[in-house]
PDB file of C-alpha atoms in Angstrom:
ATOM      1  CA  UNK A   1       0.000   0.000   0.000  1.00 53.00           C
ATOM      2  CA  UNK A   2       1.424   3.243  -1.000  1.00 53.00           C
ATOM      3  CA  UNK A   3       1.348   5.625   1.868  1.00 54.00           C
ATOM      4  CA  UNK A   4       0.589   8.764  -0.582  1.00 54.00           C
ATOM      5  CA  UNK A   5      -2.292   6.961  -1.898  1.00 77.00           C
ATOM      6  CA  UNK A   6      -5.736   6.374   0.675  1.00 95.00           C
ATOM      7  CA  UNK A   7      -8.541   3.402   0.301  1.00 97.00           C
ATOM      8  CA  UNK A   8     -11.052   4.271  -1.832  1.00 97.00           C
ATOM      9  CA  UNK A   9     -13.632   3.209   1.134  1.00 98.00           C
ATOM     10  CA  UNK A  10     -13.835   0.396   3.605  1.00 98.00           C
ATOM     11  CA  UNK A  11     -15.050  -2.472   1.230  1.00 98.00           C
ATOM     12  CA  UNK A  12     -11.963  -1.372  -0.739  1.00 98.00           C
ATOM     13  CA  UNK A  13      -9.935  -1.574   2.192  1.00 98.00           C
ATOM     14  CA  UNK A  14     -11.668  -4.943   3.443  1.00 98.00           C
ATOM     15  CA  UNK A  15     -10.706  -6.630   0.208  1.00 98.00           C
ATOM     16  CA  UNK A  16      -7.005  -5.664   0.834  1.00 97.00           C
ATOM     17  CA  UNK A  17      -7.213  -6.863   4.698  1.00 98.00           C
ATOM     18  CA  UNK A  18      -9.076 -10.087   3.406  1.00 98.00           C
ATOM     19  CA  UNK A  19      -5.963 -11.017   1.209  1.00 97.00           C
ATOM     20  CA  UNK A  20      -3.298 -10.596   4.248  1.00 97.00           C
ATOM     21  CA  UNK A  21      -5.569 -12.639   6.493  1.00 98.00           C
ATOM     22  CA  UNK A  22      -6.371 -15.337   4.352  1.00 97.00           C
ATOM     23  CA  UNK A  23      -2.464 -15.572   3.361  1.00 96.00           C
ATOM     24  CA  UNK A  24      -1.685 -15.463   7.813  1.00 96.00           C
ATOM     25  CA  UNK A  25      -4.953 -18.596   7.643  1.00 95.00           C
ATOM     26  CA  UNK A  26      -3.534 -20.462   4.974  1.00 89.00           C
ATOM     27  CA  UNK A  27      -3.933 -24.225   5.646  1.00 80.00           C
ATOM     28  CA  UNK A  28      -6.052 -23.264   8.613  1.00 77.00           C
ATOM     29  CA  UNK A  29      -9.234 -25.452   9.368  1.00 75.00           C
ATOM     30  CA  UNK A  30     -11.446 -22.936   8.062  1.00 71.00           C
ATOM     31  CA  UNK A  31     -14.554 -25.000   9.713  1.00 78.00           C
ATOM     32  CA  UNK A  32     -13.375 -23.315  13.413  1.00 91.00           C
ATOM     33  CA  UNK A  33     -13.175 -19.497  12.257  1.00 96.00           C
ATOM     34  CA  UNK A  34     -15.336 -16.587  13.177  1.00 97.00           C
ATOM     35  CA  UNK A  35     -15.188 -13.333  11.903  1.00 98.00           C
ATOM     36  CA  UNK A  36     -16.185 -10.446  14.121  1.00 98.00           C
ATOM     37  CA  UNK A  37     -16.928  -7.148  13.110  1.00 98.00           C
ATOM     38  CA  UNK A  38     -16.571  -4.021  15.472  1.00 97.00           C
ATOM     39  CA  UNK A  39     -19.850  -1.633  14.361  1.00 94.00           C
ATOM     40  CA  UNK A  40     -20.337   0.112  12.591  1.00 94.00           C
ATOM     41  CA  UNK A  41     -16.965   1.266  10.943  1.00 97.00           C
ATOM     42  CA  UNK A  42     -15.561  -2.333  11.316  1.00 98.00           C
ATOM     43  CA  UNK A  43     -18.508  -3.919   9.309  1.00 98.00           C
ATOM     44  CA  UNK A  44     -18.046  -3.020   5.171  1.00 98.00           C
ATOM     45  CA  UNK A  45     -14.415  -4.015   6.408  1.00 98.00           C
ATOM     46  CA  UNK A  46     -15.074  -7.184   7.659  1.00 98.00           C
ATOM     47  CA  UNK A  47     -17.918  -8.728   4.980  1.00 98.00           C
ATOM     48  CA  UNK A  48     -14.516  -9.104   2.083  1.00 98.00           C
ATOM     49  CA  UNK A  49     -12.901 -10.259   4.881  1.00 98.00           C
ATOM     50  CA  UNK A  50     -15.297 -13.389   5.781  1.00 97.00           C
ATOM     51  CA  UNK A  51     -16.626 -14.197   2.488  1.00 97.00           C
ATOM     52  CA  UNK A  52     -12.658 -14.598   1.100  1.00 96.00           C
ATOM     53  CA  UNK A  53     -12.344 -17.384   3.897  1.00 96.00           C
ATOM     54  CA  UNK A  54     -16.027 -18.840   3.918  1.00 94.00           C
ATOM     55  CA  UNK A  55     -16.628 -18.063   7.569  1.00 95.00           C
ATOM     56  CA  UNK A  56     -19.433 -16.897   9.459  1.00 95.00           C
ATOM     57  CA  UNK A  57     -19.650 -13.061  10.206  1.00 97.00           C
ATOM     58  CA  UNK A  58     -21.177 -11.383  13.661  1.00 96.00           C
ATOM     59  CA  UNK A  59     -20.904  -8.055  15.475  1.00 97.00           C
ATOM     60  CA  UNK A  60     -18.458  -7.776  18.508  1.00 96.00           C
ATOM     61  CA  UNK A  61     -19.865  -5.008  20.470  1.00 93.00           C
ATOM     62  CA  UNK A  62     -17.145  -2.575  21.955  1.00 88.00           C
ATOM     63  CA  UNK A  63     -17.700   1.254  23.245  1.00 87.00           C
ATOM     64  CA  UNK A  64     -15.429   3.568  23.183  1.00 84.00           C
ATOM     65  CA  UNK A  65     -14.750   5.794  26.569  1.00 89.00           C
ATOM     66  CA  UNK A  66     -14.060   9.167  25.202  1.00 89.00           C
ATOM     67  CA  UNK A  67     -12.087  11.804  26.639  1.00 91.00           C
ATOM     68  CA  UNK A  68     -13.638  14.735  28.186  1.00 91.00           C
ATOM     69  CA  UNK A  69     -14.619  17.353  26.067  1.00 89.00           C
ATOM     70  CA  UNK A  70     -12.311  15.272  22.994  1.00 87.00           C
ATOM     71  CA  UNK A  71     -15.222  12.081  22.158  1.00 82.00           C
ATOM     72  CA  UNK A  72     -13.190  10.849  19.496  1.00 74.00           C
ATOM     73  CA  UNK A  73     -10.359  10.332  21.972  1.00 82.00           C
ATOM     74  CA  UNK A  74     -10.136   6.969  23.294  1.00 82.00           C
ATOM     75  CA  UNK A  75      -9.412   6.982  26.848  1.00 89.00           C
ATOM     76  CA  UNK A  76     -10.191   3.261  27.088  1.00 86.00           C
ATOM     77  CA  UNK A  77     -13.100   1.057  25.978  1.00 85.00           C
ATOM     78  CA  UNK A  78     -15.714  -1.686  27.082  1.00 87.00           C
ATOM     79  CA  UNK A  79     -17.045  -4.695  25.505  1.00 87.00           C
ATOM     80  CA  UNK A  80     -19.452  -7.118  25.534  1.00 87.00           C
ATOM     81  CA  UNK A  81     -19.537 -11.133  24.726  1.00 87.00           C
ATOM     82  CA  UNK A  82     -21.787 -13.420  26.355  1.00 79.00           C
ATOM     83  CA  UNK A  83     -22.297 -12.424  29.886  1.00 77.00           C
ATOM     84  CA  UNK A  84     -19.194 -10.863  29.765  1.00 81.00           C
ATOM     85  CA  UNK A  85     -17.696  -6.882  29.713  1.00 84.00           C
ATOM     86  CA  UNK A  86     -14.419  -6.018  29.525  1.00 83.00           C
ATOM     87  CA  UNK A  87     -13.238  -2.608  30.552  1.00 83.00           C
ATOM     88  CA  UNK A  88     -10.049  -1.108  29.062  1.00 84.00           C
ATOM     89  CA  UNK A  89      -8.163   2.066  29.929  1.00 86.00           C
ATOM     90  CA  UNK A  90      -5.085   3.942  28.128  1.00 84.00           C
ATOM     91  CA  UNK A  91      -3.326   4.591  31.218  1.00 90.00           C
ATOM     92  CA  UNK A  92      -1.074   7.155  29.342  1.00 89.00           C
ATOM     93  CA  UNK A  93      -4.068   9.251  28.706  1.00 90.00           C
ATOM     94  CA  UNK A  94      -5.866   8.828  31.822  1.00 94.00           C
ATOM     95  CA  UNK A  95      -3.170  10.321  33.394  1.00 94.00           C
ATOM     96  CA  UNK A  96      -1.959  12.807  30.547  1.00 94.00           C
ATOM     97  CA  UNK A  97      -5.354  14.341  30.974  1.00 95.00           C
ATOM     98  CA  UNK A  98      -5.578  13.901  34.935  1.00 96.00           C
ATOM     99  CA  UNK A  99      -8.716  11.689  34.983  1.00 95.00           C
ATOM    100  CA  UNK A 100      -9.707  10.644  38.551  1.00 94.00           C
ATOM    101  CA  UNK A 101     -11.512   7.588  39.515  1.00 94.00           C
ATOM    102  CA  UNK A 102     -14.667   9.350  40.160  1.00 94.00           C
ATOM    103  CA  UNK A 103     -14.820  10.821  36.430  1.00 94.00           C
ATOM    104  CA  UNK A 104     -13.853   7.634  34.869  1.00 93.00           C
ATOM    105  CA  UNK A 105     -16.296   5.998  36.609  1.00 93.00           C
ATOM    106  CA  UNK A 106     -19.345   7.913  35.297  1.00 93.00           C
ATOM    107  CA  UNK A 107     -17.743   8.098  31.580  1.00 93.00           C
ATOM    108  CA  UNK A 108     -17.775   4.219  31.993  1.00 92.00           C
ATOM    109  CA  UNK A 109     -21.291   3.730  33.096  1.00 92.00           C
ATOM    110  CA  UNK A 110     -22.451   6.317  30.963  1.00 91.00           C
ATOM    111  CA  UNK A 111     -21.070   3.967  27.954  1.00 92.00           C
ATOM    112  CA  UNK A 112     -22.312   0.681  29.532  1.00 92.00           C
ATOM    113  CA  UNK A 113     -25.914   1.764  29.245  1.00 91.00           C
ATOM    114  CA  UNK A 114     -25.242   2.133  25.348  1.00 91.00           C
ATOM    115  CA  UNK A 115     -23.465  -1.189  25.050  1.00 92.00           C
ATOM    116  CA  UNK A 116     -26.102  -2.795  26.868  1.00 91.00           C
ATOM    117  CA  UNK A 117     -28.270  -0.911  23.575  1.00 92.00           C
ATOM    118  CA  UNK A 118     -25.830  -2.099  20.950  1.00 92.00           C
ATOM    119  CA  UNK A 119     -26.285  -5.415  21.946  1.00 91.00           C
ATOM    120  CA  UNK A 120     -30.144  -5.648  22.304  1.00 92.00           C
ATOM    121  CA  UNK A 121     -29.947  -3.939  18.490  1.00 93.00           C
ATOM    122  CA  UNK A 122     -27.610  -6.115  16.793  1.00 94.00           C
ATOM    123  CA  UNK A 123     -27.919  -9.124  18.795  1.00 90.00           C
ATOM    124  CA  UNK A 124     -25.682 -11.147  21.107  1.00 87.00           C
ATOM    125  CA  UNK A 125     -22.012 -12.211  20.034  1.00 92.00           C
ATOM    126  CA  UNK A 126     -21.995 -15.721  19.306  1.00 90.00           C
ATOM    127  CA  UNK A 127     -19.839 -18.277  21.321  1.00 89.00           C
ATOM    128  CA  UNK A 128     -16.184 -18.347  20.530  1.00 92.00           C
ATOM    129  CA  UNK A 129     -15.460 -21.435  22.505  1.00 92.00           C
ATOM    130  CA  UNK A 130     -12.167 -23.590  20.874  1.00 94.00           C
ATOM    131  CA  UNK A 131     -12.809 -21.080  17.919  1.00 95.00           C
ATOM    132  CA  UNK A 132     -10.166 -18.987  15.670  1.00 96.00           C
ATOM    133  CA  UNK A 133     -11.609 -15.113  15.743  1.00 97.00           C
ATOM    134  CA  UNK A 134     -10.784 -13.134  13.166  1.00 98.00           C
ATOM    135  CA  UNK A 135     -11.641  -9.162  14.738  1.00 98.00           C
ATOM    136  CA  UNK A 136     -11.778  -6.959  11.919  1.00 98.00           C
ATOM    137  CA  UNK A 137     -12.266  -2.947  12.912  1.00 98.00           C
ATOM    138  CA  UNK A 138     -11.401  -0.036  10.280  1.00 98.00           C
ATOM    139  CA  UNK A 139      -8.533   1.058  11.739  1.00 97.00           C
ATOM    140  CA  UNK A 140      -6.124   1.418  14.465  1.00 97.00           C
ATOM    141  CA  UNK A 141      -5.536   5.169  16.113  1.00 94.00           C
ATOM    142  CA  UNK A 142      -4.780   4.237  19.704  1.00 89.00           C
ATOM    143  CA  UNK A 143      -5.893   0.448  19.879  1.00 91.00           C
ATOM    144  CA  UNK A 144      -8.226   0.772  22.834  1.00 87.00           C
ATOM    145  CA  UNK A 145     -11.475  -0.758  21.285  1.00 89.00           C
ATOM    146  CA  UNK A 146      -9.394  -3.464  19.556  1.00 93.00           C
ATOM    147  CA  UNK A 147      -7.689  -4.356  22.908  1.00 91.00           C
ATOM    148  CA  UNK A 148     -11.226  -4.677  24.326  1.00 89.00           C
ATOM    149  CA  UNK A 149     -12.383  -6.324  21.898  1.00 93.00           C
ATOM    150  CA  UNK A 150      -9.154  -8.927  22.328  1.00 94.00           C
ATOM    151  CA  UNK A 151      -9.715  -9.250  25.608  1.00 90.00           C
ATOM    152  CA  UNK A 152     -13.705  -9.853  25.930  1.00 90.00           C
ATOM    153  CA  UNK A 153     -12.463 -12.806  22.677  1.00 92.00           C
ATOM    154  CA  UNK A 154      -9.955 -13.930  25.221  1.00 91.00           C
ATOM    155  CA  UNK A 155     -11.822 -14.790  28.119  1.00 86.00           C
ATOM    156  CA  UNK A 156     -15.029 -15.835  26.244  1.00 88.00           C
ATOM    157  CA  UNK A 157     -12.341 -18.934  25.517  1.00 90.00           C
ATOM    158  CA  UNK A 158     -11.332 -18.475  21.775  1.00 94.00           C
ATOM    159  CA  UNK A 159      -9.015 -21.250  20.428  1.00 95.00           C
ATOM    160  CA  UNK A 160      -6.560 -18.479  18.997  1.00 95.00           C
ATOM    161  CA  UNK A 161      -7.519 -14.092  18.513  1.00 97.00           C
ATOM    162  CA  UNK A 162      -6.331 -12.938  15.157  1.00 98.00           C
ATOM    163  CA  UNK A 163      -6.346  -8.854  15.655  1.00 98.00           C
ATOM    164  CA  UNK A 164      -7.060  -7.168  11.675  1.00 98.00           C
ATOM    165  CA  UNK A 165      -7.623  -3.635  10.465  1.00 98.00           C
ATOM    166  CA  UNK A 166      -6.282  -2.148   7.037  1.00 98.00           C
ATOM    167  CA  UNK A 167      -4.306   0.621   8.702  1.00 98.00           C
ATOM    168  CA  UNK A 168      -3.400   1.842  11.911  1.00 97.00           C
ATOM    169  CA  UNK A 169      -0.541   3.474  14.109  1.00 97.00           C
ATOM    170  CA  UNK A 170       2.758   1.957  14.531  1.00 97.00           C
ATOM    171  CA  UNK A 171       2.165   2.157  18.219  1.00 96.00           C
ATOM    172  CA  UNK A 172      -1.098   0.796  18.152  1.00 96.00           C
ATOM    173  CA  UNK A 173      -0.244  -2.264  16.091  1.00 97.00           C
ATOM    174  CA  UNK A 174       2.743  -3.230  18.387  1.00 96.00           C
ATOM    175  CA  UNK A 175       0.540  -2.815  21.653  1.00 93.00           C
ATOM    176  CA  UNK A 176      -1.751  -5.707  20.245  1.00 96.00           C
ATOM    177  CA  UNK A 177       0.895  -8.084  19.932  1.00 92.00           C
ATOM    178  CA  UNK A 178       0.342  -9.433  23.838  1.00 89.00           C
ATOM    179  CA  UNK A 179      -3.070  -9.836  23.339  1.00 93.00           C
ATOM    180  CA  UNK A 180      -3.423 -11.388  19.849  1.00 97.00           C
ATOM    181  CA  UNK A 181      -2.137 -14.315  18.529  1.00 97.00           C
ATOM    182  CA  UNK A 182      -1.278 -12.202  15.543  1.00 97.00           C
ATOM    183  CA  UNK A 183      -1.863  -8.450  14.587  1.00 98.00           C
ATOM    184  CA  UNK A 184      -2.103  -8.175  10.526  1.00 98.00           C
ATOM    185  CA  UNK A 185      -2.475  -4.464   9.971  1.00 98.00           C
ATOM    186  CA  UNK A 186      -1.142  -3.672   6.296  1.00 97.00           C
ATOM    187  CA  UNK A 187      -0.822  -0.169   6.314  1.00 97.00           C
ATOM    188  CA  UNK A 188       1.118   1.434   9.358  1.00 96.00           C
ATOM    189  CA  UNK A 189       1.538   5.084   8.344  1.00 95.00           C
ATOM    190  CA  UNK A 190       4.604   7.032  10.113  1.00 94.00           C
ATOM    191  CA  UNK A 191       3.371  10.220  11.377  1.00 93.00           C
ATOM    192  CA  UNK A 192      -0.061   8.621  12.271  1.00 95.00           C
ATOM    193  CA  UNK A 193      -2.906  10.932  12.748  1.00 91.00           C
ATOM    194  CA  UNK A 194      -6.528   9.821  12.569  1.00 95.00           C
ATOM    195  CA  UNK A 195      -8.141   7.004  10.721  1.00 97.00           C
ATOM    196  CA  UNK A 196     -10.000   8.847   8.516  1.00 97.00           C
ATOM    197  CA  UNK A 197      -6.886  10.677   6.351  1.00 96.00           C
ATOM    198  CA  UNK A 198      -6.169   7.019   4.817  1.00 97.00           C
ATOM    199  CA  UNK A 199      -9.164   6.769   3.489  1.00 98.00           C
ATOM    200  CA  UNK A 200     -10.972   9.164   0.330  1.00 97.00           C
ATOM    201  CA  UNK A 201     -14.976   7.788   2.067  1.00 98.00           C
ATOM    202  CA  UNK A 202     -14.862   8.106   5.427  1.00 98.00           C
ATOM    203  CA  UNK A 203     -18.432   8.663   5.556  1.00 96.00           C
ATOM    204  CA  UNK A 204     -20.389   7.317   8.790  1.00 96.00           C
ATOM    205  CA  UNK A 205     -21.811   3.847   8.788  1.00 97.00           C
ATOM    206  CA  UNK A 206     -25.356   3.775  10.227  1.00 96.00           C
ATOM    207  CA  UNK A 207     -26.820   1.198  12.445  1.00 95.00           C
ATOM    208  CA  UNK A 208     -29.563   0.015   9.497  1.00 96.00           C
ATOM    209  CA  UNK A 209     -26.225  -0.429   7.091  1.00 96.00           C
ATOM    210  CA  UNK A 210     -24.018  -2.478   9.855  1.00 97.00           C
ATOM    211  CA  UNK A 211     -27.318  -4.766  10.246  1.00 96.00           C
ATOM    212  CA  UNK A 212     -28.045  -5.346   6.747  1.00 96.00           C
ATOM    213  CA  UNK A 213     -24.824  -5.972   5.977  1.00 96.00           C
ATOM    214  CA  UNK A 214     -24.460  -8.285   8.747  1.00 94.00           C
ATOM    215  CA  UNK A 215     -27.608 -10.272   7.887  1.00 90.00           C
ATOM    216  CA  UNK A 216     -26.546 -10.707   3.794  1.00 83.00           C
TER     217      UNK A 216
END
């Protein structure tokens, strides 16, 4: 991937991340793997992505905890799979920005009502027991929903995490590494700035688009 030259959109990107996984799979039992799609950004990424290796598709519903003032900036994250959540914090930031337990608390609730939404909307994560999980998001700034997302995959009892997004932060990609089995993350622009510069349609995905896309 050039650096100069930005997906087209996220089914573009999707069919570039779909080639780099399936070559990381190859001569993997396919039967075992489960692709999981963070919404809504993560979805038109991940449907290349699971019809290239034949595997079922589902949502993986992660929040992100925003920073005060700065939504966009991940402070941490929470997900959800099974009866599980996961809560996940950027230490740097929490203390970069001075967060004390009491805010962080209510920023964390505040996002657990609307996972607790998510999930009733798109419908509970299916079981990853002894399974291969693909997580497929639509890009990588600071990690922190990915590393919830890896963690809620972990202790639901996955077989083996496979961590994929078609671009992301140096920084980001390395932090993964403990928590997937592998991180495959083709593009990892050097200065990194936001997710959206490496891509020409950035353009929101809505909750009807993530569903129907989830149920083709």
């Amino acid at each position: 991937m050039d650096g100069r030259r930005p997906y087209a959109d996220r089914s573009a990107a999707g069919r570039v991340l779909a080639d780099e996984v399936v070559g990381v799979l190859a001569g993997h039992d396919h039967g075992s793997l489960l692709v999981l799609a963070l919404p809504r950004g993560g979805v038109p990424v991940a449907v290349p992505v699971a019809r290239r290796l034949g595997a079922p598709l589902s949502a993986l519903i992660v929040r992100k905890v925003g920073a005060p003032g700065q939504p966009e900036l991940a402070v941490g994250a929470i997900a959800a799979i099974g009866d599980r959540v996961v809560r996940v914090l950027n230490d740097a930031w929490v203390r970069r920005l001075g967060l004390s337990e009491e805010q962080l608390a209510t920023m964390i609730a505040r996002e657990a009502a609307e996972l607790g939404a998510s999930v009733t909307l798109f419908g509970a994560t299916p079981s990853v027991v002894d399974r291969t999980v693909v997580v497929v998001d639509d890009g990588l700034a600071t990690g922190a929903t990915m590393r919830a997302a890896l963690l809620a995959v972990r202790e639901a009892g996955a077989g083996s995490v496979l961590a994929a997004a078609p671009v992301g932060a140096i920084g980001a990609c390395r932090d993964l590494a403990g928590l997937a089995d592998t991180v495959v993350c083709p593009w990892q622009p050097d200065p990194f700035r936001a997710v959206g510069e490496h891509y020409r349609d950035f353009r929101q995905v809505n909750d009807a688009d993530a569903i129907a896309l989830l149920r083709r």
